[in-house]
C-alpha cells in the first residue's frame, strides 16, 4: 500500500518502485473481489439464513449422492480443513450432513447429505436462484460469462503462486 509522508503542510504519497497502471488496476480488482465477497457473505446470511460457505458445502455434497471425501470437499470448495470442519460440525448438529469412515480406509471420512440435508439444499437452492438474479440484475449474460471465465483464470493464477 502507498505510504503517506508529510512535507510541510502538504501531503504527498510515495509510490513503491515499479508502480504502474497495471498495478493500480490489479489493486482495484482485488479490492473489489474482497468487497464483493464480504457483501455476498453478509447478504447471504441476512437474506438466506446460510453463510456462503455453508450453502456451497450443501451444494457440493448434493452433486454426488454417495458423498465426498473430506479432503476432496475442502479442495473443491477452496477452504481450509479447519474452516470446513467447523462448517460440517454445525451442519451435523442440524442433522443435515453425516461423516462416516470410508470403506477402503478408516482414516478417511466420507461426507454426505442426510435426507434433511437434501431437503435443506433444495429449499436453499431455490431461494439462492432468486438471490443471484437480484444480485446480477442489470448485468448481461455475456458479462456474467466473461466474469466467470476471468475469475476462473485468476483463481488458477492464485493457486500457482508459490511462497518465496
PDB file of N, CA and C in Angstrom, residues 84-131:
ATOM      1  N   UNK A  84     -13.703 -25.865   6.974  1.00  0.00           N
ATOM      2  CA  UNK A  84     -14.701 -26.857   6.573  1.00  0.00           C
ATOM      3  C   UNK A  84     -15.142 -27.696   7.757  1.00  0.00           C
ATOM      4  N   UNK A  85     -14.218 -28.077   8.630  1.00  0.00           N
ATOM      5  CA  UNK A  85     -14.575 -28.879   9.797  1.00  0.00           C
ATOM      6  C   UNK A  85     -15.592 -28.140  10.657  1.00  0.00           C
ATOM      7  N   UNK A  86     -15.375 -26.836  10.865  1.00  0.00           N
ATOM      8  CA  UNK A  86     -16.320 -26.043  11.662  1.00  0.00           C
ATOM      9  C   UNK A  86     -17.692 -25.983  10.996  1.00  0.00           C
ATOM     10  N   UNK A  87     -17.716 -25.803   9.676  1.00  0.00           N
ATOM     11  CA  UNK A  87     -18.985 -25.765   8.940  1.00  0.00           C
ATOM     12  C   UNK A  87     -19.700 -27.110   9.074  1.00  0.00           C
ATOM     13  N   UNK A  88     -18.959 -28.199   8.890  1.00  0.00           N
ATOM     14  CA  UNK A  88     -19.568 -29.537   8.966  1.00  0.00           C
ATOM     15  C   UNK A  88     -20.096 -29.836  10.362  1.00  0.00           C
ATOM     16  N   UNK A  89     -19.386 -29.399  11.391  1.00  0.00           N
ATOM     17  CA  UNK A  89     -19.881 -29.617  12.758  1.00  0.00           C
ATOM     18  C   UNK A  89     -21.237 -28.939  12.952  1.00  0.00           C
ATOM     19  N   UNK A  90     -21.360 -27.712  12.438  1.00  0.00           N
ATOM     20  CA  UNK A  90     -22.644 -27.017  12.532  1.00  0.00           C
ATOM     21  C   UNK A  90     -23.740 -27.729  11.748  1.00  0.00           C
ATOM     22  N   UNK A  91     -23.400 -28.220  10.554  1.00  0.00           N
ATOM     23  CA  UNK A  91     -24.385 -28.936   9.741  1.00  0.00           C
ATOM     24  C   UNK A  91     -24.747 -30.289  10.359  1.00  0.00           C
ATOM     25  N   UNK A  92     -23.783 -30.926  11.006  1.00  0.00           N
ATOM     26  CA  UNK A  92     -24.075 -32.192  11.700  1.00  0.00           C
ATOM     27  C   UNK A  92     -25.034 -31.958  12.865  1.00  0.00           C
ATOM     28  N   UNK A  93     -24.821 -30.877  13.621  1.00  0.00           N
ATOM     29  CA  UNK A  93     -25.712 -30.555  14.741  1.00  0.00           C
ATOM     30  C   UNK A  93     -27.144 -30.349  14.281  1.00  0.00           C
ATOM     31  N   UNK A  94     -27.288 -29.800  13.063  1.00  0.00           N
ATOM     32  CA  UNK A  94     -28.625 -29.580  12.498  1.00  0.00           C
ATOM     33  C   UNK A  94     -29.177 -30.833  11.831  1.00  0.00           C
ATOM     34  N   UNK A  95     -28.375 -31.895  11.756  1.00  0.00           N
ATOM     35  CA  UNK A  95     -28.815 -33.146  11.133  1.00  0.00           C
ATOM     36  C   UNK A  95     -28.824 -33.097   9.614  1.00  0.00           C
ATOM     37  N   UNK A  96     -28.020 -32.197   9.021  1.00  0.00           N
ATOM     38  CA  UNK A  96     -28.032 -32.027   7.565  1.00  0.00           C
ATOM     39  C   UNK A  96     -26.941 -32.809   6.850  1.00  0.00           C
ATOM     40  N   UNK A  97     -25.857 -33.140   7.542  1.00  0.00           N
ATOM     41  CA  UNK A  97     -24.778 -33.941   6.950  1.00  0.00           C
ATOM     42  C   UNK A  97     -24.340 -35.005   7.946  1.00  0.00           C
ATOM     43  N   UNK A  98     -23.656 -36.010   7.400  1.00  0.00           N
ATOM     44  CA  UNK A  98     -23.039 -37.012   8.259  1.00  0.00           C
ATOM     45  C   UNK A  98     -21.662 -37.353   7.711  1.00  0.00           C
ATOM     46  N   UNK A  99     -20.774 -37.701   8.626  1.00  0.00           N
ATOM     47  CA  UNK A  99     -19.432 -38.140   8.251  1.00  0.00           C
ATOM     48  C   UNK A  99     -19.282 -39.591   8.691  1.00  0.00           C
ATOM     49  N   UNK A 100     -18.825 -40.407   7.770  1.00  0.00           N
ATOM     50  CA  UNK A 100     -18.603 -41.828   8.079  1.00  0.00           C
ATOM     51  C   UNK A 100     -17.239 -42.234   7.538  1.00  0.00           C
ATOM     52  N   UNK A 101     -16.702 -43.307   8.107  1.00  0.00           N
ATOM     53  CA  UNK A 101     -15.422 -43.822   7.627  1.00  0.00           C
ATOM     54  C   UNK A 101     -15.567 -44.290   6.190  1.00  0.00           C
ATOM     55  N   UNK A 102     -14.537 -44.042   5.397  1.00  0.00           N
ATOM     56  CA  UNK A 102     -14.518 -44.557   4.026  1.00  0.00           C
ATOM     57  C   UNK A 102     -14.328 -46.068   4.088  1.00  0.00           C
ATOM     58  N   UNK A 103     -14.950 -46.784   3.173  1.00  0.00           N
ATOM     59  CA  UNK A 103     -14.876 -48.245   3.165  1.00  0.00           C
ATOM     60  C   UNK A 103     -13.452 -48.756   2.963  1.00  0.00           C
ATOM     61  N   UNK A 104     -12.676 -48.060   2.136  1.00  0.00           N
ATOM     62  CA  UNK A 104     -11.342 -48.542   1.789  1.00  0.00           C
ATOM     63  C   UNK A 104     -10.248 -48.096   2.760  1.00  0.00           C
ATOM     64  N   UNK A 105     -10.537 -47.100   3.612  1.00  0.00           N
ATOM     65  CA  UNK A 105      -9.508 -46.577   4.517  1.00  0.00           C
ATOM     66  C   UNK A 105     -10.189 -45.905   5.703  1.00  0.00           C
ATOM     67  N   UNK A 106     -10.037 -46.491   6.884  1.00  0.00           N
ATOM     68  CA  UNK A 106     -10.714 -45.979   8.080  1.00  0.00           C
ATOM     69  C   UNK A 106     -10.234 -44.596   8.480  1.00  0.00           C
ATOM     70  N   UNK A 107      -9.064 -44.151   7.975  1.00  0.00           N
ATOM     71  CA  UNK A 107      -8.557 -42.820   8.299  1.00  0.00           C
ATOM     72  C   UNK A 107      -9.278 -41.745   7.513  1.00  0.00           C
ATOM     73  N   UNK A 108      -9.902 -42.114   6.411  1.00  0.00           N
ATOM     74  CA  UNK A 108     -10.611 -41.157   5.562  1.00  0.00           C
ATOM     75  C   UNK A 108     -12.073 -41.071   5.979  1.00  0.00           C
ATOM     76  N   UNK A 109     -12.637 -39.882   5.795  1.00  0.00           N
ATOM     77  CA  UNK A 109     -14.049 -39.667   6.130  1.00  0.00           C
ATOM     78  C   UNK A 109     -14.819 -39.252   4.880  1.00  0.00           C
ATOM     79  N   UNK A 110     -15.945 -39.915   4.680  1.00  0.00           N
ATOM     80  CA  UNK A 110     -16.882 -39.534   3.630  1.00  0.00           C
ATOM     81  C   UNK A 110     -17.903 -38.594   4.256  1.00  0.00           C
ATOM     82  N   UNK A 111     -18.237 -37.546   3.531  1.00  0.00           N
ATOM     83  CA  UNK A 111     -19.232 -36.585   3.988  1.00  0.00           C
ATOM     84  C   UNK A 111     -20.393 -36.657   3.015  1.00  0.00           C
ATOM     85  N   UNK A 112     -21.602 -36.792   3.554  1.00  0.00           N
ATOM     86  CA  UNK A 112     -22.768 -36.843   2.668  1.00  0.00           C
ATOM     87  C   UNK A 112     -23.949 -36.141   3.323  1.00  0.00           C
ATOM     88  N   UNK A 113     -24.887 -35.770   2.482  1.00  0.00           N
ATOM     89  CA  UNK A 113     -26.112 -35.140   2.967  1.00  0.00           C
ATOM     90  C   UNK A 113     -27.035 -36.199   3.564  1.00  0.00           C
ATOM     91  N   UNK A 114     -27.726 -35.837   4.619  1.00  0.00           N
ATOM     92  CA  UNK A 114     -28.796 -36.675   5.152  1.00  0.00           C
ATOM     93  C   UNK A 114     -30.059 -36.340   4.350  1.00  0.00           C
ATOM     94  N   UNK A 115     -31.143 -37.101   4.518  1.00  0.00           N
ATOM     95  CA  UNK A 115     -32.398 -36.702   3.861  1.00  0.00           C
ATOM     96  C   UNK A 115     -32.823 -35.272   4.216  1.00  0.00           C
ATOM     97  N   UNK A 116     -32.616 -34.867   5.467  1.00  0.00           N
ATOM     98  CA  UNK A 116     -32.940 -33.489   5.856  1.00  0.00           C
ATOM     99  C   UNK A 116     -32.011 -32.504   5.144  1.00  0.00           C
ATOM    100  N   UNK A 117     -30.766 -32.896   4.928  1.00  0.00           N
ATOM    101  CA  UNK A 117     -29.816 -32.054   4.213  1.00  0.00           C
ATOM    102  C   UNK A 117     -30.197 -31.876   2.760  1.00  0.00           C
ATOM    103  N   UNK A 118     -30.711 -32.932   2.152  1.00  0.00           N
ATOM    104  CA  UNK A 118     -31.170 -32.854   0.760  1.00  0.00           C
ATOM    105  C   UNK A 118     -32.323 -31.864   0.655  1.00  0.00           C
ATOM    106  N   UNK A 119     -33.251 -31.940   1.578  1.00  0.00           N
ATOM    107  CA  UNK A 119     -34.383 -31.003   1.578  1.00  0.00           C
ATOM    108  C   UNK A 119     -33.918 -29.576   1.851  1.00  0.00           C
ATOM    109  N   UNK A 120     -32.988 -29.417   2.784  1.00  0.00           N
ATOM    110  CA  UNK A 120     -32.468 -28.081   3.088  1.00  0.00           C
ATOM    111  C   UNK A 120     -31.782 -27.493   1.861  1.00  0.00           C
ATOM    112  N   UNK A 121     -31.001 -28.324   1.139  1.00  0.00           N
ATOM    113  CA  UNK A 121     -30.332 -27.822  -0.063  1.00  0.00           C
ATOM    114  C   UNK A 121     -31.348 -27.425  -1.123  1.00  0.00           C
ATOM    115  N   UNK A 122     -32.365 -28.240  -1.348  1.00  0.00           N
ATOM    116  CA  UNK A 122     -33.369 -27.915  -2.375  1.00  0.00           C
ATOM    117  C   UNK A 122     -34.049 -26.587  -2.068  1.00  0.00           C
ATOM    118  N   UNK A 123     -34.394 -26.368  -0.805  1.00  0.00           N
ATOM    119  CA  UNK A 123     -35.017 -25.103  -0.406  1.00  0.00           C
ATOM    120  C   UNK A 123     -34.040 -23.945  -0.585  1.00  0.00           C
ATOM    121  N   UNK A 124     -32.819 -24.125  -0.091  1.00  0.00           N
ATOM    122  CA  UNK A 124     -31.808 -23.074  -0.206  1.00  0.00           C
ATOM    123  C   UNK A 124     -31.490 -22.768  -1.665  1.00  0.00           C
ATOM    124  N   UNK A 125     -31.400 -23.793  -2.480  1.00  0.00           N
ATOM    125  CA  UNK A 125     -31.076 -23.602  -3.892  1.00  0.00           C
ATOM    126  C   UNK A 125     -32.139 -22.744  -4.584  1.00  0.00           C
ATOM    127  N   UNK A 126     -33.386 -23.036  -4.336  1.00  0.00           N
ATOM    128  CA  UNK A 126     -34.473 -22.239  -4.938  1.00  0.00           C
ATOM    129  C   UNK A 126     -34.384 -20.785  -4.491  1.00  0.00           C
ATOM    130  N   UNK A 127     -34.176 -20.559  -3.210  1.00  0.00           N
ATOM    131  CA  UNK A 127     -34.072 -19.188  -2.701  1.00  0.00           C
ATOM    132  C   UNK A 127     -32.812 -18.506  -3.217  1.00  0.00           C
ATOM    133  N   UNK A 128     -31.723 -19.279  -3.372  1.00  0.00           N
ATOM    134  CA  UNK A 128     -30.458 -18.728  -3.879  1.00  0.00           C
ATOM    135  C   UNK A 128     -30.595 -18.242  -5.312  1.00  0.00           C
ATOM    136  N   UNK A 129     -31.347 -18.979  -6.119  1.00  0.00           N
ATOM    137  CA  UNK A 129     -31.508 -18.576  -7.518  1.00  0.00           C
ATOM    138  C   UNK A 129     -32.098 -17.171  -7.613  1.00  0.00           C
ATOM    139  N   UNK A 130     -33.104 -16.889  -6.794  1.00  0.00           N
ATOM    140  CA  UNK A 130     -33.700 -15.551  -6.789  1.00  0.00           C
ATOM    141  C   UNK A 130     -32.707 -14.523  -6.239  1.00  0.00           C
ATOM    142  N   UNK A 131     -31.975 -14.886  -5.216  1.00  0.00           N
ATOM    143  CA  UNK A 131     -30.935 -14.029  -4.634  1.00  0.00           C
ATOM    144  C   UNK A 131     -29.903 -13.670  -5.706  1.00  0.00           C
TER     145      UNK A 131
END
